[in-house]
Amino acid sequence: MTDTTLAARPPDELIIPKKSLWDRVRKTAPYAYVSPFFVIFSIFGAFPILYTFWIAMHDWNPIGEKEFTGLENFSNLITDPRFWNATKNTFSIWFISTIPQLILALLLATLLNRQLLKMKTGFRMIVLSPQVTSVLAVGIIFTQLYGRDYGLINTFVVEPITGDRIDYGVGTWSSHIAVSTMVMWRWTGYNSLIYLSAMQAIPRSLYECASIDGASPFRQFVHVTIPQLRSTIIFTVIVSTIGGMQIFAEPLVFSGIGGAQGGNRRQFQTLTMFLYEQGFERFKFGYASAIAWALFLLIVTFAMLNYLVTRRISQDAS
Amino acid sequence: MTAAVEISDVTKRFGDVVAVDNIDLTIADGEFFAMLGPSGCGKTTTLRMIAGLDFPTEGSLKIFGDEVGTLPPNKRPVNTVFQNYALFPHMSVLDNVSFGLRMQKVDKATAAARAKESIELVQLGGYEKRRPNQLSGGQQQRVALARALVNEPKVLLLDEPLGALDLKLRQEMQGELKSLQRDLGVSFVFVTHDQEEALTMSDRIAVMNEGKLLQVGSPEEIYERPANRFVADFIGQTNLIEGTVADETTIVLTNGARVAAPSDHAAGTAVALSLRPERATLTPAGAVEAADGRTSVDGVIAGVTYLGNALVYDVALDWMTIEVREENRPAGDRPSPGDRVAVSWTTSDASVVV
């Protein structure tokens, strides 16, 4: 069919549109090549962020009415003590889990990097195994370990030492520690492998040179390893921050039947749990979206702050 | 006088691999000593054992009379300049140079003052605040040198220190290293695979191959009287003319010619006559008279390579081809391919190697 139409035209007309079509293809092709990222990011990144903001400006029940309320959700949020409580809990759990986690990961990586270590690959795999364990399994097992009546930690550690049992879920600090250990268990190995790969890229001659100058292994660690790992440390701190601000599954499982409230006094309710509670348990989607936006801004600000602080610290170390 | 470094019967094995095979070596105080050999010959391992970065499997290693066998690097009166400089990229030049002093708990002001002195010594004054990545290769090399010298070692070890520099800079640094060594009066032990570098800089050279020490001597000894085929071939260019020892003054070449060549090898030993291309003389065939005391073989010019200041002739003998190098001369005066020529030399021009 096309053939007949084409044949009907005089030859010069045939050539010109063909050329301009090719030109148009040539001009647009580069955009097509780079477009997949932008298309996918717009659909799954930019659109949800913006649409969430739109939802946040409504009193929005998915099965009921929605009403435009402007910034009311936001003004309610900053006066809501539950929001500040969740923010405080989130930071507390992030702090207790991330700082020891990264220090531990650094030490673990140093051990794994030892020349004398046997079965290197085996150890590296073991270190990564918590990563591939289901978060739910981790949460359930740790919750049992921390159990008040039959928990192994109470039976074999706490009671023999203090003569008393701790109800981890009840206290603020005890619950934060319990949740933090789950996070640490899961992420320490992952971070240590990142450090390990960076350590292996440090030239051996730097250490030899330092040892010729009389630097002890500890001082080699401080003066060579840490400064050389600077950018890697910044990377892990930022990634852990972004992850830590969104901590959800571990405290949710730990809280058991209480669900997203995070303990009867909300003593370990994190921001994401608060968001989930408002959105999917109370169906206040507008308010939940406002929480999501607050969390978004918090993560951006905090990650940037972390970047500046970490950069300063590692510069001082050198 | 005690030797700076005394290595006796030292062997170093890595698993089944023998990196250094039972070597004996003495390096005098204040000497510029080169260890020369192809990659993997054991020269760097030997250096690392002196430095204390590797320890001998067997044997004794003394520095200024003290056994240092397994002493850590910082407890030895030596310091090392690495091939890739091993500067700390996150530290300034001053911090790099004063690092060793600070590790020895020298107070900050003294450390900085001594580091500055050392930086001046390598002519990098004014660069104290720079980072290594803001310096050129040659400047980084100088920082590495300053960092080693600031600790006032009695023996300075240099592992292919000029390997990463371009030719011109390398030649410049060769001269500077030599004069620095003379001024400081400490021993420099210099590892290199560049035979020309070893010849121009060193007081003495040790030639190594496959973990074994083949010959130790002054550049002239090594070049003029190589101990064996490997040394003859590795140091400079040479022609190895195969033959058999007839008696202490004569060897019989493969073609049956008897040539005068004194050696102390037993009659019947397979040997080679090492004849440097520049020591052989070309003359038109039949012009050499035996009365001159010269040995002569006939051949045909097979090819000429033009090197600018010199010409290299490939001369085809009946049973092999040898190279003869001569100073350049006007085009009309040169033998050309196909010409019959005689290649001649005196007994002192050639040496017998096994």
XYZ file of C-alpha atoms in Angstrom:
672
model
C 0.000 0.000 0.000
C 2.720 2.402 0.956
C 4.554 1.449 -2.211
C 1.765 2.644 -4.437
C 1.528 6.013 -2.683
C 5.255 6.499 -2.920
C 5.381 5.498 -6.527
C 2.668 8.005 -7.325
C 4.871 10.889 -6.272
C 7.515 12.482 -8.448
C 11.061 11.411 -7.438
C 12.267 14.784 -6.039
C 9.400 14.960 -3.587
C 10.247 11.442 -2.597
C 13.780 12.382 -1.583
C 13.143 15.560 0.382
C 10.808 14.186 3.056
C 13.080 11.153 3.459
C 16.076 13.387 4.135
C 14.279 15.578 6.618
C 12.939 12.492 8.390
C 16.491 11.168 8.744
C 17.605 14.575 10.006
C 14.838 14.628 12.521
C 15.776 11.128 13.687
C 19.385 12.179 13.993
C 18.452 15.197 16.042
C 16.102 13.387 18.363
C 17.986 10.092 18.739
C 20.325 11.331 21.492
C 17.333 12.393 23.552
C 15.754 9.019 23.035
C 18.913 7.301 24.179
C 19.098 9.219 27.461
C 15.346 9.272 28.012
C 14.815 5.961 29.877
C 16.283 7.355 33.069
C 14.196 10.510 32.864
C 11.020 8.648 31.991
C 11.443 6.175 34.822
C 12.555 8.859 37.255
C 9.581 11.046 36.371
C 7.125 8.223 36.877
C 8.626 6.670 39.996
C 10.594 9.572 41.451
C 9.494 13.079 40.582
C 5.778 12.408 40.129
C 5.246 10.668 43.502
C 7.214 13.383 45.306
C 5.144 16.143 43.757
C 1.869 14.263 43.957
C 2.550 13.519 47.621
C 2.878 17.263 48.162
C -0.465 17.761 46.412
C -2.077 15.146 48.630
C -0.500 16.802 51.668
C -2.437 19.945 50.878
C -5.734 18.080 51.269
C -7.755 16.387 53.904
C -7.693 13.220 51.850
C -9.402 9.963 52.686
C -8.986 7.468 49.832
C -12.482 6.040 50.259
C -14.176 9.255 51.300
C -14.193 12.946 50.492
C -11.140 15.044 49.842
C -10.967 18.671 50.696
C -8.277 21.251 49.920
C -6.812 22.563 53.148
C -3.640 24.297 51.960
C -0.744 24.071 54.386
C -2.935 23.135 57.349
C -1.525 19.597 57.528
C 1.970 21.036 57.798
C 1.042 23.531 60.504
C -0.722 20.766 62.419
C 2.335 18.591 62.034
C 4.848 20.981 63.548
C 2.651 21.420 66.605
C 1.973 17.682 66.927
C 3.982 16.221 69.856
C 3.679 12.760 68.257
C 5.659 14.037 65.266
C 8.464 15.388 67.439
C 8.456 12.220 69.478
C 8.833 10.132 66.315
C 11.582 12.449 65.051
C 13.440 12.155 68.334
C 13.122 8.356 68.312
C 14.309 8.147 64.735
C 17.438 10.165 65.462
C 18.110 8.292 68.668
C 17.890 4.889 66.964
C 19.915 6.168 64.011
C 22.636 7.429 66.322
C 22.839 4.315 68.498
C 22.931 2.039 65.480
C 25.040 3.958 62.955
C 28.004 5.196 64.949
C 28.932 1.857 66.556
C 28.016 0.098 63.323
C 30.468 2.062 61.200
C 33.259 1.810 63.771
C 32.665 -1.920 64.034
C 32.586 -2.234 60.251
C 35.927 -0.441 60.035
C 37.504 -2.809 62.564
C 35.970 -5.839 60.888
C 37.303 -4.684 57.533
C 40.771 -4.261 59.056
C 40.634 -7.838 60.331
C 39.392 -9.156 57.000
C 42.202 -7.279 55.270
C 44.885 -9.071 57.298
C 47.488 -10.865 55.206
C 47.554 -13.764 57.637
C 43.795 -14.399 57.673
C 42.863 -17.865 56.406
C 39.653 -18.636 54.498
C 39.245 -15.000 53.469
C 36.423 -15.620 51.018
C 34.538 -17.691 53.586
C 34.675 -14.911 56.145
C 33.668 -12.294 53.620
C 30.624 -14.342 52.689
C 29.673 -14.865 56.331
C 29.949 -11.144 56.941
C 27.490 -10.436 54.168
C 24.980 -13.127 55.153
C 22.830 -10.877 57.435
C 22.217 -8.730 54.361
C 20.468 -11.541 52.522
C 18.400 -12.560 55.532
C 14.798 -11.393 55.474
C 14.211 -8.322 57.654
C 11.140 -10.001 59.095
C 13.125 -13.058 60.127
C 15.715 -10.796 61.739
C 12.986 -8.839 63.518
C 11.166 -11.919 64.795
C 14.312 -13.653 66.050
C 15.720 -10.568 67.748
C 12.327 -9.841 69.319
C 12.371 -13.338 70.785
C 15.962 -12.922 71.965
C 14.937 -9.737 73.772
C 11.721 -11.292 75.172
C 10.977 -10.491 78.812
C 9.984 -13.931 80.046
C 11.755 -16.445 77.810
C 14.260 -14.270 75.929
C 17.780 -15.702 75.846
C 19.373 -12.321 76.527
C 17.440 -11.890 79.741
C 17.996 -15.504 80.803
C 21.706 -15.781 80.069
C 23.045 -12.240 80.335
C 20.821 -9.769 82.149
C 19.435 -11.924 84.933
C 22.722 -13.601 85.969
C 24.355 -10.165 86.190
C 21.642 -7.911 87.614
C 19.340 -10.493 89.144
C 16.479 -8.832 87.328
C 14.797 -9.080 83.920
C 14.430 -6.180 81.507
C 11.247 -5.664 79.524
C 12.990 -4.276 76.466
C 9.831 -3.180 74.713
C 8.667 -0.973 77.594
C 11.612 1.331 78.281
C 12.565 4.041 75.809
C 16.298 3.390 75.900
C 16.011 -0.379 76.106
C 13.690 -0.465 73.102
C 15.973 1.847 71.118
C 18.943 -0.380 71.912
C 17.033 -3.513 70.912
C 15.997 -2.013 67.578
C 19.493 -0.611 66.978
C 21.132 -4.010 67.427
C 18.910 -5.416 64.669
C 20.008 -2.632 62.342
C 23.642 -3.112 63.293
C 23.471 -6.851 62.798
C 22.060 -6.373 59.367
C 24.304 -3.590 58.046
C 27.706 -3.905 59.733
C 28.933 -6.617 57.364
C 27.721 -4.734 54.335
C 29.602 -1.595 55.348
C 32.702 -3.550 56.263
C 32.847 -5.030 52.763
C 32.667 -1.530 51.321
C 35.544 -0.472 53.604
C 37.447 -3.626 52.745
C 37.312 -2.982 49.037
C 38.502 0.579 49.601
C 41.298 -0.631 51.882
C 42.541 -3.034 49.283
C 42.977 -0.166 46.888
C 45.449 1.564 49.232
C 48.977 0.937 47.904
C 50.994 -1.366 50.151
C 54.035 0.856 49.773
C 52.292 3.556 51.838
C 52.178 1.175 54.793
C 55.741 0.041 54.197
C 56.836 3.617 54.061
C 55.007 4.400 57.295
C 56.552 1.383 59.003
C 60.031 2.445 57.853
C 59.301 5.775 59.507
C 58.428 3.902 62.680
C 54.634 4.195 62.677
C 52.984 1.482 64.768
C 50.078 -0.494 63.262
C 47.660 1.741 65.163
C 49.277 4.929 63.866
C 49.362 3.489 60.364
C 45.622 2.979 60.735
C 45.143 6.579 61.883
C 47.564 8.270 59.475
C 47.231 6.109 56.382
C 44.066 4.005 56.407
C 41.528 6.534 57.719
C 42.611 9.445 55.466
C 42.739 7.119 52.492
C 39.201 5.908 53.258
C 37.861 9.444 53.559
C 35.491 9.435 50.617
C 34.328 5.901 51.403
C 33.525 6.881 54.980
C 31.541 9.886 53.760
C 29.668 7.594 51.403
C 28.762 5.051 54.089
C 27.723 7.756 56.547
C 25.363 9.305 54.013
C 23.910 5.982 52.904
C 23.429 4.908 56.533
C 21.786 8.230 57.281
C 19.323 7.914 54.464
C 18.582 4.321 55.505
C 18.484 5.112 59.221
C 15.965 7.947 58.793
C 13.624 5.485 57.099
C 13.923 2.657 59.591
C 10.612 0.824 59.659
C 10.472 -2.968 59.496
C 12.622 -3.699 62.559
C 10.691 -1.544 65.062
C 7.372 -2.576 63.501
C 8.085 -6.267 64.035
C 9.557 -5.548 67.459
C 6.406 -3.746 68.524
C 4.396 -6.898 67.703
C 0.633 -6.591 68.143
C 0.927 -2.881 69.022
C 1.749 -2.332 65.325
C 2.813 1.010 63.997
C 2.297 2.826 67.282
C 5.721 1.596 68.451
C 4.990 0.674 72.046
C 2.132 1.778 74.258
C 3.720 5.190 74.871
C 5.043 5.471 71.316
C 8.456 5.068 72.929
C 10.036 3.615 69.790
C 7.746 4.881 67.065
C 9.892 6.129 64.187
C 8.864 8.670 61.555
C 8.032 6.042 58.958
C 5.936 4.150 61.523
C 4.101 7.372 62.353
C 3.549 7.926 58.632
C 2.255 4.365 58.219
C 0.017 4.695 61.259
C -1.563 7.931 60.010
C -1.870 6.787 56.410
C -2.680 3.123 56.454
C -4.226 2.616 59.873
C -6.107 5.919 60.311
C -6.503 6.609 56.568
C -5.427 10.243 56.958
C -3.510 10.317 53.703
C -3.153 14.069 53.605
C -1.508 14.114 57.014
C 0.640 11.062 56.176
C 1.821 12.834 53.014
C 2.799 15.859 55.062
C 4.856 13.542 57.281
C 6.461 12.056 54.174
C 7.445 15.526 53.007
C 8.813 16.453 56.393
C 10.856 13.265 56.349
C 12.090 14.036 52.843
C 13.310 17.487 53.857
C 14.808 16.107 57.031
C 16.816 13.495 55.133
C 18.103 16.003 52.590
C 19.150 18.484 55.296
C 20.640 15.860 57.544
C 22.543 14.096 54.776
C 24.069 17.394 53.723
C 24.969 18.253 57.275
C 26.563 14.845 57.639
C 28.553 15.354 54.489
C 29.968 18.611 55.794
C 30.759 17.238 59.239
C 32.335 14.014 57.988
C 34.414 15.887 55.482
C 35.693 18.188 58.195
C 36.505 15.311 60.540
C 38.395 13.286 57.978
C 40.321 16.359 56.879
C 41.404 16.982 60.440
C 42.536 13.393 60.760
C 45.078 14.000 58.059
C 86.400 -0.105 58.911
C 83.103 -1.906 59.379
C 81.131 -2.517 56.253
C 77.841 -0.645 55.942
C 76.009 -3.785 54.894
C 77.299 -7.315 55.150
C 75.209 -10.099 53.658
C 76.440 -13.642 54.247
C 74.878 -16.814 52.843
C 71.470 -15.160 52.623
C 68.635 -17.077 51.015
C 65.052 -15.861 50.720
C 62.259 -18.210 49.790
C 58.612 -17.339 49.175
C 56.952 -20.734 49.473
C 58.713 -22.873 46.875
C 60.123 -19.920 44.989
C 63.733 -19.071 45.730
C 63.900 -15.312 45.269
C 67.431 -14.871 46.546
C 69.775 -17.833 46.394
C 72.613 -17.919 48.897
C 74.306 -14.589 48.225
C 77.311 -12.949 49.856
C 77.705 -9.225 49.501
C 79.552 -6.472 51.286
C 78.741 -2.809 50.797
C 81.273 -0.303 52.105
C 80.420 2.827 54.065
C 79.963 5.824 51.788
C 79.726 3.734 48.662
C 77.322 4.237 45.743
C 76.360 0.671 45.144
C 74.060 -0.541 42.364
C 72.205 -3.819 42.174
C 71.524 -4.593 38.572
C 69.559 -7.339 36.919
C 66.444 -8.117 34.913
C 62.982 -8.156 36.538
C 62.589 -10.971 39.022
C 66.331 -11.449 39.558
C 66.101 -10.915 43.322
C 67.596 -7.425 43.488
C 64.503 -5.802 44.987
C 64.068 -8.674 47.453
C 67.672 -8.171 48.558
C 66.993 -4.467 49.021
C 63.826 -5.189 50.982
C 65.763 -7.498 53.285
C 68.267 -4.741 53.978
C 65.341 -2.367 54.581
C 63.637 -4.808 56.942
C 60.488 -5.166 54.839
C 61.326 -8.831 54.193
C 63.417 -11.104 56.347
C 65.988 -13.649 55.153
C 64.941 -17.297 55.274
C 68.556 -18.238 55.951
C 71.827 -16.467 56.499
C 73.105 -13.406 58.271
C 72.566 -9.745 57.482
C 74.609 -7.136 59.313
C 74.367 -3.377 59.137
C 77.423 -1.630 60.566
C 78.403 -4.829 62.295
C 75.045 -5.421 64.009
C 72.994 -8.453 63.099
C 69.613 -7.126 61.932
C 67.987 -10.428 60.871
C 64.392 -9.749 61.904
C 64.690 -6.225 63.260
C 61.747 -4.044 62.113
C 62.502 -1.358 59.494
C 62.396 1.601 61.868
C 65.001 0.051 64.193
C 67.610 -0.015 61.411
C 69.838 2.903 60.404
C 68.443 2.710 56.879
C 65.686 4.361 54.925
C 64.064 3.581 51.618
C 62.945 5.531 48.569
C 60.257 3.577 46.769
C 59.841 3.214 43.064
C 56.397 4.834 43.067
C 57.526 7.331 45.763
C 54.820 6.172 48.223
C 54.032 9.729 49.291
C 50.993 10.176 51.497
C 48.543 11.854 49.123
C 46.554 13.482 51.933
C 49.554 15.255 53.459
C 51.468 18.333 52.397
C 55.106 18.066 51.371
C 56.168 19.298 54.794
C 53.958 16.758 56.603
C 55.207 13.983 54.369
C 58.820 14.815 55.073
C 58.365 15.331 58.810
C 56.208 12.200 59.237
C 59.104 9.994 60.303
C 60.322 12.532 62.856
C 56.852 12.938 64.309
C 56.549 9.152 64.627
C 59.784 9.245 66.619
C 58.168 11.871 68.862
C 60.531 14.642 67.856
C 58.858 17.896 68.955
C 56.893 19.762 66.345
C 59.155 22.779 65.882
C 62.337 20.698 65.559
C 60.628 18.268 63.212
C 59.435 21.113 60.982
C 62.869 22.753 60.989
C 64.650 19.531 60.081
C 62.065 18.729 57.428
C 62.592 22.195 55.906
C 66.338 21.597 55.805
C 65.796 18.320 54.060
C 63.399 19.926 51.572
C 66.025 22.601 50.843
C 68.580 19.860 50.324
C 66.561 18.394 47.454
C 65.947 21.921 46.110
C 62.227 22.039 46.752
C 62.227 25.080 49.034
C 58.900 26.931 48.743
C 56.926 23.779 47.970
C 56.302 22.848 51.627
C 52.547 23.443 51.556
C 51.846 21.647 48.282
C 50.155 18.277 48.082
C 51.896 15.470 46.176
C 49.322 15.596 43.386
C 50.276 19.234 42.747
C 53.864 18.220 41.986
C 55.482 16.827 38.865
C 56.994 13.353 38.824
C 60.483 14.716 39.338
C 59.366 16.874 42.258
C 57.578 13.931 43.874
C 60.798 11.997 43.486
C 62.634 14.736 45.373
C 60.045 14.728 48.152
C 60.481 10.972 48.508
C 64.215 11.538 48.751
C 63.801 14.300 51.342
C 61.474 12.122 53.373
C 64.066 9.358 53.499
C 67.007 11.691 54.185
C 65.337 13.603 57.017
C 65.727 10.551 59.239
C 69.494 10.712 58.681
C 69.947 7.124 57.558
C 73.455 5.703 57.359
C 72.404 3.665 54.357
C 69.861 4.928 51.854
C 68.071 2.296 49.806
C 66.605 3.304 46.466
C 64.302 0.935 44.596
C 64.341 1.911 40.917
C 63.902 5.532 41.991
C 64.199 6.985 38.515
C 62.127 4.361 36.713
C 59.048 6.549 36.352
C 60.836 9.644 35.045
C 61.358 10.574 31.428
C 64.814 10.285 29.929
C 65.933 13.879 30.330
C 64.765 14.186 33.906
C 66.276 10.818 34.689
C 69.684 11.923 33.467
C 69.411 15.124 35.475
C 68.437 13.226 38.632
C 71.260 10.740 38.113
C 73.769 13.552 38.387
C 72.006 15.052 41.385
C 71.746 11.777 43.240
C 75.423 11.166 42.673
C 76.473 14.564 43.999
C 74.023 14.303 46.905
C 75.561 10.991 47.850
C 79.040 12.466 47.662
C 78.046 15.421 49.861
C 76.259 13.345 52.487
C 78.877 10.618 52.521
C 76.347 7.885 53.314
C 76.004 4.643 51.382
C 73.420 4.581 48.628
C 72.190 1.165 47.572
C 70.495 1.562 44.272
C 68.366 -1.051 42.535
C 67.963 -0.731 38.793
C 67.419 -2.744 35.660
C 68.965 -0.011 33.534
C 72.568 -1.012 32.908
C 73.553 2.392 31.622
C 72.273 4.038 34.782
C 74.229 1.567 36.901
C 77.404 2.128 34.906
C 77.286 5.920 35.036
C 76.386 6.334 38.702
C 77.906 3.583 40.759
C 81.170 2.983 42.519
C 80.452 -0.720 42.364
C 77.811 -2.867 40.731
C 76.363 -6.241 41.692
C 74.826 -8.122 38.786
C 72.096 -10.582 39.704
C 70.050 -13.087 37.792
C 67.537 -15.712 38.948
C 68.314 -15.038 42.588
C 72.031 -15.518 42.198
C 74.774 -12.960 42.515
C 76.811 -13.263 39.326
C 79.464 -10.610 39.686
C 80.407 -7.680 41.898
C 82.861 -5.070 40.725
C 83.496 -1.572 39.519
C 81.664 -0.528 36.337
C 84.867 -0.970 34.389
C 85.528 -4.451 35.741
C 81.983 -5.510 34.998
C 82.086 -4.145 31.493
C 85.608 -5.124 30.527
C 85.869 -8.461 32.279
C 82.381 -9.935 32.636
C 82.312 -13.075 34.754
C 80.044 -15.015 32.444
C 77.882 -14.891 29.331
C 74.917 -13.407 31.168
C 76.866 -10.461 32.531
C 78.616 -9.902 29.212
C 75.314 -9.878 27.380
C 73.290 -7.943 29.950
C 75.760 -5.084 30.367
C 76.006 -3.304 27.064
C 76.155 -4.939 23.668
C 78.469 -7.802 22.927
C 79.259 -10.522 20.411
C 79.521 -13.973 21.932
C 81.744 -16.045 19.675
C 81.471 -19.694 20.668
C 84.565 -21.832 21.088
C 86.451 -24.367 23.188
C 89.482 -23.836 25.386
C 92.601 -25.382 23.816
C 95.176 -24.285 26.379
C 95.666 -21.330 28.717
C 96.414 -18.909 25.902
C 94.309 -20.223 23.020
C 90.731 -21.128 22.205
C 89.397 -22.899 19.141
C 86.384 -21.240 17.555
C 83.494 -23.181 16.033
C 84.959 -22.815 12.551
C 88.231 -24.359 13.700
C 90.205 -21.109 13.868
C 92.646 -20.888 16.775
C 92.642 -17.477 18.389
C 94.746 -16.075 21.176
C 92.630 -15.650 24.288
C 94.075 -16.250 27.711
C 91.783 -17.951 30.226
C 92.129 -20.102 33.297
C 89.512 -22.639 32.269
C 90.481 -26.296 31.736
C 91.178 -27.402 28.183
C 88.009 -28.608 26.481
C 85.666 -26.249 28.348
C 82.976 -24.741 26.116
C 83.406 -20.983 26.298
C 82.519 -17.856 24.386
C 84.682 -14.969 23.417
C 82.938 -11.766 24.382
C 83.864 -9.044 21.933
C 82.281 -5.606 22.323
C 81.148 -4.177 18.959
C 83.148 -0.990 19.544
C 86.335 -2.911 20.338
C 86.390 -4.720 17.009
C 88.043 -3.019 14.061
C 87.011 -3.273 10.447
C 89.631 -3.293 7.713
C 89.519 -4.293 4.068
C 90.137 -8.048 3.704
C 93.790 -9.072 3.856
C 95.087 -5.763 5.229
C 95.749 -7.040 8.765
C 99.044 -8.653 9.442
C 99.404 -11.300 12.105
C 102.574 -9.632 13.257
C 100.473 -6.809 14.804
C 99.436 -9.256 17.487
C 95.872 -8.914 16.350
C 93.408 -11.694 15.868
C 91.526 -11.440 12.642
C 88.593 -13.186 11.003
C 87.242 -12.620 7.513
C 83.676 -11.801 6.681
C 81.295 -9.963 4.424
C 79.341 -6.830 5.300
C 75.695 -7.928 5.552
C 74.120 -4.705 6.683
C 74.773 -1.222 8.050
C 72.727 0.585 10.697
C 73.101 4.334 10.791
C 73.023 5.732 14.357
C 74.032 9.297 13.643
C 77.252 9.489 15.577
C 78.092 5.864 14.894
C 77.586 3.103 12.401
C 76.876 -0.513 13.265
C 77.920 -3.105 10.713
C 76.543 -6.624 10.646
C 79.458 -8.730 9.478
C 78.641 -12.227 8.259
C 81.378 -14.663 9.166
C 81.365 -18.197 7.818
C 79.452 -19.512 10.822
C 77.812 -16.514 12.501
C 77.126 -12.802 12.244
C 78.801 -10.287 14.519
C 78.275 -6.603 15.085
C 81.015 -4.041 14.729
C 80.490 -0.459 15.807
C 82.534 2.380 14.447
C 82.424 6.142 14.610
C 80.616 7.723 11.724
C 82.707 8.608 8.712
C 81.967 10.194 5.332
C 79.690 8.168 3.098
C 82.325 7.441 0.461
C 84.698 6.087 3.039
C 82.374 3.460 4.506
C 82.369 -0.202 3.645
C 79.068 -1.129 2.099
C 77.057 -4.349 2.061
C 78.769 -7.090 0.069
C 82.305 -5.818 0.750
C 84.791 -8.392 2.010
C 86.323 -7.226 5.267
C 88.453 -8.436 8.136
C 87.308 -8.033 11.722
C 90.218 -7.811 14.106
C 90.944 -7.264 17.781
C 93.744 -7.604 20.305
C 93.640 -10.120 23.141
C 92.870 -7.403 25.668
C 89.793 -6.292 23.678
C 87.971 -9.570 24.201
C 87.311 -11.689 27.260
C 86.585 -15.352 27.652
C 83.314 -16.183 29.410
C 81.605 -19.456 30.244
